[in-house]
PDB file of N, CA and C in Angstrom:
ATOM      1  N   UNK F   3      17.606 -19.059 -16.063  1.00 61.00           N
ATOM      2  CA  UNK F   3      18.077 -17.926 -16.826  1.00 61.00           C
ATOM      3  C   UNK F   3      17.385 -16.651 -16.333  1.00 61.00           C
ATOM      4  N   UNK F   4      18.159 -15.681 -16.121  1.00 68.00           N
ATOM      5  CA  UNK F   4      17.561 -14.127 -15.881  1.00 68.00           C
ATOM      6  C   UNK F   4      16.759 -13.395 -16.479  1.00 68.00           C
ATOM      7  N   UNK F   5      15.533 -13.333 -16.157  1.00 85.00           N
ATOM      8  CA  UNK F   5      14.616 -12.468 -17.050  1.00 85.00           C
ATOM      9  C   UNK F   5      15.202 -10.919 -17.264  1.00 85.00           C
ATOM     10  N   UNK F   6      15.657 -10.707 -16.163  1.00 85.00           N
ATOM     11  CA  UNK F   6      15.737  -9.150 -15.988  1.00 85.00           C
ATOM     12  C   UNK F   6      16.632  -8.217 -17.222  1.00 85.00           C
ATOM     13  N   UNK F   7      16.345  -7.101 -17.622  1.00 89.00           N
ATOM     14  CA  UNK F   7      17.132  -6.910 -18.149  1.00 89.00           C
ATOM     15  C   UNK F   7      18.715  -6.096 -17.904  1.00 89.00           C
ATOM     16  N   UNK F   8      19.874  -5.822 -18.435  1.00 85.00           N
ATOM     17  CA  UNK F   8      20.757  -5.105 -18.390  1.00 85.00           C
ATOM     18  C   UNK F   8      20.424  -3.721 -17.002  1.00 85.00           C
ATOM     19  N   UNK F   9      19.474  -3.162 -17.994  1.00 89.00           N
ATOM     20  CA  UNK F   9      18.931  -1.541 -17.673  1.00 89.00           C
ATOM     21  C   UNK F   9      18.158  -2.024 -15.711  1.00 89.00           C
ATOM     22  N   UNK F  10      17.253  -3.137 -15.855  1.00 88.00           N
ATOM     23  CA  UNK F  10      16.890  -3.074 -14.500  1.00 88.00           C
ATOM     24  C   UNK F  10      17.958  -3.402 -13.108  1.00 88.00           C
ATOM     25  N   UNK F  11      19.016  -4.847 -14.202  1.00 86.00           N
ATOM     26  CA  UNK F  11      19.689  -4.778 -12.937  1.00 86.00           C
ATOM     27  C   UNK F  11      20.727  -3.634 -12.623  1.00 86.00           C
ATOM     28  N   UNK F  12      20.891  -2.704 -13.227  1.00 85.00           N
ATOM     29  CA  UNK F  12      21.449  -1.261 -13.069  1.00 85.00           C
ATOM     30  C   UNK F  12      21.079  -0.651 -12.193  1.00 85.00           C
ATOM     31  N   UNK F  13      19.555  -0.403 -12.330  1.00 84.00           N
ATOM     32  CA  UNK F  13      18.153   0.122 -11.234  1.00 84.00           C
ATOM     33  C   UNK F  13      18.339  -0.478 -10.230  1.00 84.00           C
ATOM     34  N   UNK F  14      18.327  -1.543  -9.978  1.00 87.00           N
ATOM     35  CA  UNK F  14      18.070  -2.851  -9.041  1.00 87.00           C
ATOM     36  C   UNK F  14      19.431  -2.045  -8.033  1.00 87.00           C
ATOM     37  N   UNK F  15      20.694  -2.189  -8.689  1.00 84.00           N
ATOM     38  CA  UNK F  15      21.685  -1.891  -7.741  1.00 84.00           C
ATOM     39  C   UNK F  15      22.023  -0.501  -7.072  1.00 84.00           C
ATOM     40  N   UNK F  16      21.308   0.227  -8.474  1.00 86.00           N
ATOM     41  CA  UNK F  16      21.310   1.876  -8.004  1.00 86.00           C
ATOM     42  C   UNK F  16      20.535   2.487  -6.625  1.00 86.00           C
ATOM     43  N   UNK F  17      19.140   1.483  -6.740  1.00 89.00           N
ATOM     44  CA  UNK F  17      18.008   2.022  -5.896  1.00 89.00           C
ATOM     45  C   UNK F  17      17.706   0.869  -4.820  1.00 89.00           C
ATOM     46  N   UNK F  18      18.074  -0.230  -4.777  1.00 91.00           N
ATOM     47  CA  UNK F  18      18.078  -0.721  -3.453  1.00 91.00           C
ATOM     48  C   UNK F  18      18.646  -0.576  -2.652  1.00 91.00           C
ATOM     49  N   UNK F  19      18.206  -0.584  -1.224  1.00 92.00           N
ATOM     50  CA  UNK F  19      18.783  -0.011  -0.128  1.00 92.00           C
ATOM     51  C   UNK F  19      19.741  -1.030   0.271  1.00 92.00           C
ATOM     52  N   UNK F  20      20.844  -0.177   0.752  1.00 93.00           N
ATOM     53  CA  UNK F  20      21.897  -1.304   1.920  1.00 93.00           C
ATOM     54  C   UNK F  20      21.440  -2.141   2.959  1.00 93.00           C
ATOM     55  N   UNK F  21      21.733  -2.919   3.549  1.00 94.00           N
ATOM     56  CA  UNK F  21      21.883  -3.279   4.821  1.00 94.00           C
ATOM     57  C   UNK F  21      21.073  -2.542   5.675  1.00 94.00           C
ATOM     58  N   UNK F  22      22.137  -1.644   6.138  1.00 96.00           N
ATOM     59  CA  UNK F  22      21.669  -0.751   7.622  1.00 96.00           C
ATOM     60  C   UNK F  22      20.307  -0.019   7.094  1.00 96.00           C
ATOM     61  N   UNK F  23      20.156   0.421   5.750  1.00 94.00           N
ATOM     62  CA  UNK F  23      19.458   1.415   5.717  1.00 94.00           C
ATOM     63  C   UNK F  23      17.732   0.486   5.803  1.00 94.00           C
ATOM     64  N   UNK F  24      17.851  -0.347   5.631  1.00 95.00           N
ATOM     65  CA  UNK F  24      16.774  -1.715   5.394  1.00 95.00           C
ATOM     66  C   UNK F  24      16.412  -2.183   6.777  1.00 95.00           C
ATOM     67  N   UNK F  25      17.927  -1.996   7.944  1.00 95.00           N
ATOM     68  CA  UNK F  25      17.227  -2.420   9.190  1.00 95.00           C
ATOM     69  C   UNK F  25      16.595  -0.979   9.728  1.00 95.00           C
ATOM     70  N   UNK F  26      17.021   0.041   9.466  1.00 93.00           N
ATOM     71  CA  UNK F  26      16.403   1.217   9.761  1.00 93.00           C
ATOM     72  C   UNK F  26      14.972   1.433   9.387  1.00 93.00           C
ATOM     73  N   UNK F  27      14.473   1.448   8.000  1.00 93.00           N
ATOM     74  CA  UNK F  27      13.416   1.184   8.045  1.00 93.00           C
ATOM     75  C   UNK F  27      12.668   0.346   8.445  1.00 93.00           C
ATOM     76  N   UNK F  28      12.790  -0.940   8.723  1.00 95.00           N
ATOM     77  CA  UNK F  28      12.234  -2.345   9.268  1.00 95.00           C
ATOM     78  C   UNK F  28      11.902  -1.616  10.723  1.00 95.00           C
ATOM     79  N   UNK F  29      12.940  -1.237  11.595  1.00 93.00           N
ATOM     80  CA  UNK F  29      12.911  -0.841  12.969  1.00 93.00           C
ATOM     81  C   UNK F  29      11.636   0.285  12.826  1.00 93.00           C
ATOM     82  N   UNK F  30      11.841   1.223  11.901  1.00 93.00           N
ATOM     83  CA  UNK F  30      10.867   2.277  11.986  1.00 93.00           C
ATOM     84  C   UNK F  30       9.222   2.142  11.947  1.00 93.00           C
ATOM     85  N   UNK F  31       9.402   1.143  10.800  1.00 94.00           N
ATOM     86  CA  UNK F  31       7.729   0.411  10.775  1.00 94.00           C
ATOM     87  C   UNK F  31       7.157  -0.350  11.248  1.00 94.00           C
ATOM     88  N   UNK F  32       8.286  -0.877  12.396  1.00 95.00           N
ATOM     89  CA  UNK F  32       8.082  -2.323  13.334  1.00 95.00           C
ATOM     90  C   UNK F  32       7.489  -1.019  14.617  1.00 95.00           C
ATOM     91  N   UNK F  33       7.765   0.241  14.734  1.00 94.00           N
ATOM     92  CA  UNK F  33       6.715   1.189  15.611  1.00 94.00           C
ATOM     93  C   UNK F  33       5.339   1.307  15.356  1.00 94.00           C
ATOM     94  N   UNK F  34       4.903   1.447  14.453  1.00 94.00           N
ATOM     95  CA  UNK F  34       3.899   1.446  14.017  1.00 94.00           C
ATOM     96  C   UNK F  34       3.046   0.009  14.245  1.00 94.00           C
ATOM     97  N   UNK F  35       3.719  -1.228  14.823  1.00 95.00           N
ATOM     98  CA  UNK F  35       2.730  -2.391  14.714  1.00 95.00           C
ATOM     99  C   UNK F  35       2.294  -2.561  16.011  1.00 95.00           C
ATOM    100  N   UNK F  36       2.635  -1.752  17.137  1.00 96.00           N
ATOM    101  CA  UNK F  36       2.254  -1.713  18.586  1.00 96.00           C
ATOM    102  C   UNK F  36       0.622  -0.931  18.381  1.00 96.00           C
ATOM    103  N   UNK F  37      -0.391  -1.264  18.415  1.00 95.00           N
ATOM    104  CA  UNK F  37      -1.720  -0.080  18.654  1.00 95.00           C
ATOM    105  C   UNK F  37      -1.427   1.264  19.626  1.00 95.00           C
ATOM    106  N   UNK F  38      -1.012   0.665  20.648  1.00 96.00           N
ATOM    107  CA  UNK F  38      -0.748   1.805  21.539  1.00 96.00           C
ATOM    108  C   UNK F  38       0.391   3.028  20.934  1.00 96.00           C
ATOM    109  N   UNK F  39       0.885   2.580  20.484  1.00 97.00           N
ATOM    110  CA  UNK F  39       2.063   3.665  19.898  1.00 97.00           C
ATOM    111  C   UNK F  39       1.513   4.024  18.582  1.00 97.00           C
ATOM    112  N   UNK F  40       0.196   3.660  17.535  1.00 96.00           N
ATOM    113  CA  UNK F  40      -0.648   4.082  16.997  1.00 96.00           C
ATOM    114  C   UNK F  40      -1.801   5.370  17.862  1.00 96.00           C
ATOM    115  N   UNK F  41      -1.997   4.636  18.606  1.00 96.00           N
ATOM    116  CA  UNK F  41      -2.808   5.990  19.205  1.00 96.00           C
ATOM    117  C   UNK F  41      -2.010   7.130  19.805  1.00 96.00           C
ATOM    118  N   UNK F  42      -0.998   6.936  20.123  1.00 97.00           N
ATOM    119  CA  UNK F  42       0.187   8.227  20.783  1.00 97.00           C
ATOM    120  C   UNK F  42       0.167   8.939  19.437  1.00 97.00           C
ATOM    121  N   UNK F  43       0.584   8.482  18.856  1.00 97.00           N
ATOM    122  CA  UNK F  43       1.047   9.253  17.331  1.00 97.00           C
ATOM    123  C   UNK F  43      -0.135  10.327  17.011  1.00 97.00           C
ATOM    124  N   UNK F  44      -1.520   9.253  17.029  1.00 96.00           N
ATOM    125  CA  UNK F  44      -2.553   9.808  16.572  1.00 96.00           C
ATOM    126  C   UNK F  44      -2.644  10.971  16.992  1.00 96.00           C
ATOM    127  N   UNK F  45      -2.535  11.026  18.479  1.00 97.00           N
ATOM    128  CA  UNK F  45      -3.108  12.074  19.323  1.00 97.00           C
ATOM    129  C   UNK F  45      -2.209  12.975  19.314  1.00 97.00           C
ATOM    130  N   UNK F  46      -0.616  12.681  19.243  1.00 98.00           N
ATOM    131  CA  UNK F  46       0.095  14.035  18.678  1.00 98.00           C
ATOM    132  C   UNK F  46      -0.243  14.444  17.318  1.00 98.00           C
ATOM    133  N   UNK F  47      -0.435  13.522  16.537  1.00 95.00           N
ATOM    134  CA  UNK F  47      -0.570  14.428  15.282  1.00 95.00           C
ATOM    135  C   UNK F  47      -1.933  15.474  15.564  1.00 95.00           C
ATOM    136  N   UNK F  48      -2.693  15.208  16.363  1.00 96.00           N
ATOM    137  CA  UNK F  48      -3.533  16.704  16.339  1.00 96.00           C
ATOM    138  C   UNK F  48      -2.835  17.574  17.030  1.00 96.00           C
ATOM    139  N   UNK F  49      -2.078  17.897  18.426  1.00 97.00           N
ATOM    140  CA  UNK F  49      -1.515  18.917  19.128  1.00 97.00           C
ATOM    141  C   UNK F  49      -0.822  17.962  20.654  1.00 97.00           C
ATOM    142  N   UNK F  50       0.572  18.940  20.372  1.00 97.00           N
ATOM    143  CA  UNK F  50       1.780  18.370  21.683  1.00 97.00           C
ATOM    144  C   UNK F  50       0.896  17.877  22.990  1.00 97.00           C
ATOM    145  N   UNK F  51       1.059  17.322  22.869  1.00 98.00           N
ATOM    146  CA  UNK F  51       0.174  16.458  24.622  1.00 98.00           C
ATOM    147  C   UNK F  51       1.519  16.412  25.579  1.00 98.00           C
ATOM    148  N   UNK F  52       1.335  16.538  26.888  1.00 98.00           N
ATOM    149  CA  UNK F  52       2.026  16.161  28.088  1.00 98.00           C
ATOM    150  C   UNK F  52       1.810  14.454  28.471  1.00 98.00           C
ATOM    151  N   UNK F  53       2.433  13.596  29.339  1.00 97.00           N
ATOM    152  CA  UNK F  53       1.882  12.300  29.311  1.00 97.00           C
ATOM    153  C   UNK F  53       0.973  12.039  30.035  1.00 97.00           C
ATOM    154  N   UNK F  54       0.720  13.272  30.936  1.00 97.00           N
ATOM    155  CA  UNK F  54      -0.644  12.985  31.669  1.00 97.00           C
ATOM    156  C   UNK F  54      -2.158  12.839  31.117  1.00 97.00           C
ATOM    157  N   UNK F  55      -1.511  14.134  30.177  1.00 98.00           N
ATOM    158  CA  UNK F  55      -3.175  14.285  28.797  1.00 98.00           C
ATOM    159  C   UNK F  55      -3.170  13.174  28.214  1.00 98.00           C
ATOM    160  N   UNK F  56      -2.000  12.660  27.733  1.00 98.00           N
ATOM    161  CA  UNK F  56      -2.241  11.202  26.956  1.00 98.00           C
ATOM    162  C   UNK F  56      -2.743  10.270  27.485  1.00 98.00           C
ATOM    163  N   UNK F  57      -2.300  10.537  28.523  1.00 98.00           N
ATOM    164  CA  UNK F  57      -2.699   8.655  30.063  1.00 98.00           C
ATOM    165  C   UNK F  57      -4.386   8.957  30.100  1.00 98.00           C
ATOM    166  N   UNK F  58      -4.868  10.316  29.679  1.00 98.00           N
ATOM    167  CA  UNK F  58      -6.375  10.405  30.648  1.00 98.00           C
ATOM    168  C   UNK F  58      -7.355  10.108  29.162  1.00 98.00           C
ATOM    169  N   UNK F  59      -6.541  10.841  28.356  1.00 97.00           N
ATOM    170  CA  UNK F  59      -7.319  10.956  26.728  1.00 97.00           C
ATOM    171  C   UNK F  59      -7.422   9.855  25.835  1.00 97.00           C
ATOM    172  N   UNK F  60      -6.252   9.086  26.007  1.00 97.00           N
ATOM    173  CA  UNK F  60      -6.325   7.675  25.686  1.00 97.00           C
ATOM    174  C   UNK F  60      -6.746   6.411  26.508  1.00 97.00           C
ATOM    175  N   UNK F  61      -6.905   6.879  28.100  1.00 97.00           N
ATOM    176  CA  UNK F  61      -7.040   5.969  28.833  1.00 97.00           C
ATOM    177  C   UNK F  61      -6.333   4.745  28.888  1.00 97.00           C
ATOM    178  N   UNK F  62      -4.793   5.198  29.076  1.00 97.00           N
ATOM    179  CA  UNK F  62      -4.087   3.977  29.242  1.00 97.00           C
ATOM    180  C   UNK F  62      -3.146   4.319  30.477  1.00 97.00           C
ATOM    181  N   UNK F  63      -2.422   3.816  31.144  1.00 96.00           N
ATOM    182  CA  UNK F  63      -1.560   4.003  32.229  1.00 96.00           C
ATOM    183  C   UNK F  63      -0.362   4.792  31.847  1.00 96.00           C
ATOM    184  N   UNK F  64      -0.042   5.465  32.805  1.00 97.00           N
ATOM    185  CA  UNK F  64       0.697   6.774  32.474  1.00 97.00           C
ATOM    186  C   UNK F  64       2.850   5.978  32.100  1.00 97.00           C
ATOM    187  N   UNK F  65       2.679   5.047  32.982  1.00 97.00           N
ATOM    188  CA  UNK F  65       3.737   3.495  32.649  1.00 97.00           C
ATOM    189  C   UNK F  65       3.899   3.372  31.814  1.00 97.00           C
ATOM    190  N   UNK F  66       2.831   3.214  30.754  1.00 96.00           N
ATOM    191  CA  UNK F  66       3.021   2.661  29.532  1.00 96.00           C
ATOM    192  C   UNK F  66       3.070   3.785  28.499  1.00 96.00           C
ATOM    193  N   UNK F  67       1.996   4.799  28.934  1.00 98.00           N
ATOM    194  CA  UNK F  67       2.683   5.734  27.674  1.00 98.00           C
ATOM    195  C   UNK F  67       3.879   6.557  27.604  1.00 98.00           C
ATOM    196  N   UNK F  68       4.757   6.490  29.243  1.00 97.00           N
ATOM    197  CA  UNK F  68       6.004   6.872  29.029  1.00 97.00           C
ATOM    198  C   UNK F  68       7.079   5.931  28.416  1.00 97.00           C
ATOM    199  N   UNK F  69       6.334   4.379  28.796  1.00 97.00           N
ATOM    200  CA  UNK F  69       7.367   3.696  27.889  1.00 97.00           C
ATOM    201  C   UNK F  69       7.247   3.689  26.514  1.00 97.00           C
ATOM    202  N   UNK F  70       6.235   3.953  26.556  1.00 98.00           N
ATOM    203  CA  UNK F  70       6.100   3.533  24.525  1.00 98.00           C
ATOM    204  C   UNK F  70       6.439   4.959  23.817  1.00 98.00           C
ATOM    205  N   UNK F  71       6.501   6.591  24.602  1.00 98.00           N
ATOM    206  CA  UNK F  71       6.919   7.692  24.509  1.00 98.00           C
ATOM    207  C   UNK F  71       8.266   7.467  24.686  1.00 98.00           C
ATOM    208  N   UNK F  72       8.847   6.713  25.762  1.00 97.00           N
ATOM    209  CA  UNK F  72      10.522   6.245  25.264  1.00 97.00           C
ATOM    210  C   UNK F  72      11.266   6.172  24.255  1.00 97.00           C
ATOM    211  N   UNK F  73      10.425   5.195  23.619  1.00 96.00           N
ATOM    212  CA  UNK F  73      10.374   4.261  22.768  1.00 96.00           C
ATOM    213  C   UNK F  73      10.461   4.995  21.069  1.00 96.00           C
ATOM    214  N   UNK F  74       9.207   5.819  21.249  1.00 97.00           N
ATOM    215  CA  UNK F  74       8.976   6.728  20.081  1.00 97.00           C
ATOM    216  C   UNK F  74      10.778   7.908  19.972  1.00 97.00           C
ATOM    217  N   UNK F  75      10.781   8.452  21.114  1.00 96.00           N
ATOM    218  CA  UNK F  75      11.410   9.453  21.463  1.00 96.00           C
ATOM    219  C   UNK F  75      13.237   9.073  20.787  1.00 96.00           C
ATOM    220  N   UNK F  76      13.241   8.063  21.434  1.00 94.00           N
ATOM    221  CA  UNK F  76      14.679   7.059  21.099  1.00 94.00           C
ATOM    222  C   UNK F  76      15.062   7.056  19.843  1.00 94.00           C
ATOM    223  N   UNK F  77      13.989   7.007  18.651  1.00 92.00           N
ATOM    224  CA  UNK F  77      14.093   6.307  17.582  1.00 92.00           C
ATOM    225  C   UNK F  77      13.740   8.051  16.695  1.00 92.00           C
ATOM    226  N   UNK F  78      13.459   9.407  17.349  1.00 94.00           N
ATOM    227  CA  UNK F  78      13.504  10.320  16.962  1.00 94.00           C
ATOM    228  C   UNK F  78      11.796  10.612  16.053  1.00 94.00           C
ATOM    229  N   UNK F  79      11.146   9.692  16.506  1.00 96.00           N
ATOM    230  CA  UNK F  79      10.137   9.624  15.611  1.00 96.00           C
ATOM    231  C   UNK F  79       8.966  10.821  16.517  1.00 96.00           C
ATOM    232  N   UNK F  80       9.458  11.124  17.994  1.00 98.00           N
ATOM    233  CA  UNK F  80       8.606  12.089  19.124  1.00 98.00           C
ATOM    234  C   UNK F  80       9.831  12.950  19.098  1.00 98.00           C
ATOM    235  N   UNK F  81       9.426  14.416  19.680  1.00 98.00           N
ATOM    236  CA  UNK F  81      10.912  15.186  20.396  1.00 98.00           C
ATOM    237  C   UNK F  81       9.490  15.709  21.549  1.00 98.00           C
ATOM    238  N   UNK F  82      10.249  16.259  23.092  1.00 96.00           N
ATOM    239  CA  UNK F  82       9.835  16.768  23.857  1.00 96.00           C
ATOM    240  C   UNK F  82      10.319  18.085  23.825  1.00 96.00           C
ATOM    241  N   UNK F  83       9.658  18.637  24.524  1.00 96.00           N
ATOM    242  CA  UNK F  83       9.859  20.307  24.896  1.00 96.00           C
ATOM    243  C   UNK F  83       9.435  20.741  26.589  1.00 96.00           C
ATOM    244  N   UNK F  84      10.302  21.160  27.101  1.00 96.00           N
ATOM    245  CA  UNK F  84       9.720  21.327  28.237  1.00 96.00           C
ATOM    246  C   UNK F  84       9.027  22.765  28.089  1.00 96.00           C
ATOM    247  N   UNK F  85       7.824  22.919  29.221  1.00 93.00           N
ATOM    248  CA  UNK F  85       6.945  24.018  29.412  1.00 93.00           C
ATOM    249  C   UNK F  85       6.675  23.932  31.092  1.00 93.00           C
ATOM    250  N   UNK F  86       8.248  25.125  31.563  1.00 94.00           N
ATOM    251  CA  UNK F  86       8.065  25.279  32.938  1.00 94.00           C
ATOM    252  C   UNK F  86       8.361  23.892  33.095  1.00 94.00           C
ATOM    253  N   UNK F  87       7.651  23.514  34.011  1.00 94.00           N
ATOM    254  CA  UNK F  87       7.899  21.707  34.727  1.00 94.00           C
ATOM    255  C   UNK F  87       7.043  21.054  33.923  1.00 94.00           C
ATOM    256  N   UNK F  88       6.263  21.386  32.686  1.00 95.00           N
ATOM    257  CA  UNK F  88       5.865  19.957  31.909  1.00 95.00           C
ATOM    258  C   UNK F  88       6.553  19.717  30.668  1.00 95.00           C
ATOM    259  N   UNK F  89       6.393  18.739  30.231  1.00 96.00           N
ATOM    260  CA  UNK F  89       7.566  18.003  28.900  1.00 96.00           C
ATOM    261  C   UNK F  89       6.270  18.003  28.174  1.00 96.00           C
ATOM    262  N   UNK F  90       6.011  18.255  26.979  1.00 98.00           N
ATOM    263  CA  UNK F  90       5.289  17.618  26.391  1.00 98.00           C
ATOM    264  C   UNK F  90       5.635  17.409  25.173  1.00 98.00           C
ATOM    265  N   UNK F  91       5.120  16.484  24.821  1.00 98.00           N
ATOM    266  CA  UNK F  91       5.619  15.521  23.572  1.00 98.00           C
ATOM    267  C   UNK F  91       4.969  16.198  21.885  1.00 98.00           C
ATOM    268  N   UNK F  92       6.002  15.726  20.780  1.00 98.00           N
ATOM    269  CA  UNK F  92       5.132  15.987  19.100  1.00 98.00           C
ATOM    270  C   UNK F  92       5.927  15.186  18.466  1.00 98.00           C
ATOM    271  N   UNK F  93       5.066  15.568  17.791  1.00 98.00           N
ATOM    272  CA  UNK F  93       5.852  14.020  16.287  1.00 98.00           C
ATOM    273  C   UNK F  93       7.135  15.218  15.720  1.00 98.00           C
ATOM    274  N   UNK F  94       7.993  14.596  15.399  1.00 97.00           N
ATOM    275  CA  UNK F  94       9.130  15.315  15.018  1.00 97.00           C
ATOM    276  C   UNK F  94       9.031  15.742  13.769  1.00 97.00           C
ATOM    277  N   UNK F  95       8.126  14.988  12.652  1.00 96.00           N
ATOM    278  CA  UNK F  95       8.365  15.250  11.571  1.00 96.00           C
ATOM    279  C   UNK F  95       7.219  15.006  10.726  1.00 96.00           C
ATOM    280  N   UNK F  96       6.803  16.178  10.075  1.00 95.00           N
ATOM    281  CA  UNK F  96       5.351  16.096   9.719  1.00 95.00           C
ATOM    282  C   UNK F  96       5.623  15.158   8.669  1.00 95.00           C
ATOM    283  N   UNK F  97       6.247  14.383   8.670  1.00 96.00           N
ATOM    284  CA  UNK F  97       5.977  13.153   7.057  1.00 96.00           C
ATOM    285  C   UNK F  97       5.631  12.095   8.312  1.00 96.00           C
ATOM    286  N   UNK F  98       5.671  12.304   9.467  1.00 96.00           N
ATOM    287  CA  UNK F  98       5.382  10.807  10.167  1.00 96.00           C
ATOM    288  C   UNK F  98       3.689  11.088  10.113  1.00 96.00           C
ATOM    289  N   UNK F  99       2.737  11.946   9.988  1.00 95.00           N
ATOM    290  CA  UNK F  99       1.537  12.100   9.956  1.00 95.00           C
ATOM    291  C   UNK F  99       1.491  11.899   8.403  1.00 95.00           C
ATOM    292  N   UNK F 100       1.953  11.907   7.314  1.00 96.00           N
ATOM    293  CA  UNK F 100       1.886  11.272   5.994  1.00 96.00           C
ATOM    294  C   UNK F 100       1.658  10.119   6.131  1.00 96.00           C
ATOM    295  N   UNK F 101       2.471   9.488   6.367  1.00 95.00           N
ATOM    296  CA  UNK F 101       2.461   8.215   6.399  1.00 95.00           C
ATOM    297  C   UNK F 101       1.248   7.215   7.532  1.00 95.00           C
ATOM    298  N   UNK F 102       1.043   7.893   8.263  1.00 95.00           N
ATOM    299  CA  UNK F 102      -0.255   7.689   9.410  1.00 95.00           C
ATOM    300  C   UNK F 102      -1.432   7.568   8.236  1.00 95.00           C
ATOM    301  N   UNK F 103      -1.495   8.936   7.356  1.00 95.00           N
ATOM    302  CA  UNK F 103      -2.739   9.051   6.973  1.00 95.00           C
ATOM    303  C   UNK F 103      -2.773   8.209   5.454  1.00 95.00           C
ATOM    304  N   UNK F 104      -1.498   7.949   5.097  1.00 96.00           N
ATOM    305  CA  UNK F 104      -1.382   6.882   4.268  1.00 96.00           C
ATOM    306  C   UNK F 104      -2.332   5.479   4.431  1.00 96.00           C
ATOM    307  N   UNK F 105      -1.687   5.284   5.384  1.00 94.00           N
ATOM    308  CA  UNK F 105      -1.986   3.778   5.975  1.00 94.00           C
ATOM    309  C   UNK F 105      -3.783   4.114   6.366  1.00 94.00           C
ATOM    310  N   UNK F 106      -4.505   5.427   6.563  1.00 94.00           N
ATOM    311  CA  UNK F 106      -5.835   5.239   7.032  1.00 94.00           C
ATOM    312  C   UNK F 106      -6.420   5.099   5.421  1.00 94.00           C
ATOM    313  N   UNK F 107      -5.523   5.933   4.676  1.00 96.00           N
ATOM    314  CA  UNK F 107      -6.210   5.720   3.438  1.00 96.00           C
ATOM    315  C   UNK F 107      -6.244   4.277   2.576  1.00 96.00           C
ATOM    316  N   UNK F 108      -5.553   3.930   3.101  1.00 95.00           N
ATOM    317  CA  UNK F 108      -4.822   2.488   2.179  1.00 95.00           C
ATOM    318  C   UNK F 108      -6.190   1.485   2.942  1.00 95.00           C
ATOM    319  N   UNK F 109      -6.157   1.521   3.573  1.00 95.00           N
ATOM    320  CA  UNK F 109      -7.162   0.633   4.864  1.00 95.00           C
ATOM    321  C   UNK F 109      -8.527   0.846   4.061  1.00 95.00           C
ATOM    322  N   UNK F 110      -9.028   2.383   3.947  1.00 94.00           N
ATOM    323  CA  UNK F 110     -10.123   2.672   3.279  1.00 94.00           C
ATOM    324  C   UNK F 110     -11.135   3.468   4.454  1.00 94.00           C
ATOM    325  N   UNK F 111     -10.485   4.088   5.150  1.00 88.00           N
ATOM    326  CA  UNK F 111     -11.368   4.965   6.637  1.00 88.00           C
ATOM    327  C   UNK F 111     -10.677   6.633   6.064  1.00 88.00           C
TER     328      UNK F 111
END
């Protein structure tokens, strides 16, 4: 028998998400479980980096942070800007540094 009442399963149908909108978020937070695409983020959320600054500042191969800058970029979560002949990268949307500093707070750092 259904505990729930009338009024919640109302809620229940009003405020749960569809389908797509459920794989959208899933996809979005499934970015966040790579470290490396944790530290990209990081380092844009202080100021637009090029991928060279990222490859030297993070010390990872310049390969990988264009792929995982792909990656970010694809999914709209980075936008680039070119400057002259360099691209450099930012988080598109200051709620993606919310949610960064969410998760440092939730952790307890």
């Amino acid at each position: 028998m259904l505990q729930a009442t009338p009024q919640i399963l109302d809620d229940l149908d009003c405020y749960l998400p569809d389908e797509l909108t459920t794989r959208k978020i899933a996809r979005f937070f499934s970015l966040l479980a790579d470290p490396s695409r944790v530290k990209l983020l990081s380092a844009l959320a202080i100021a637009p980096l090029c991928v060279t600054d990222l490859s030297n500042i993070l010390k990872m191969n310049q390969t990988t942070v264009s792929h995982q800058l792909r990656l970010l970029r694809d999914t709209d979560v980075v936008v680039c800007e070119r400057q002259g002949k360099i691209l450099k990268y930012k988080i598109a949307n200051p709620k993606i540094n919310e949610i960064l500093l969410v998760g440092v707070e939730y952790l307890g750092y």
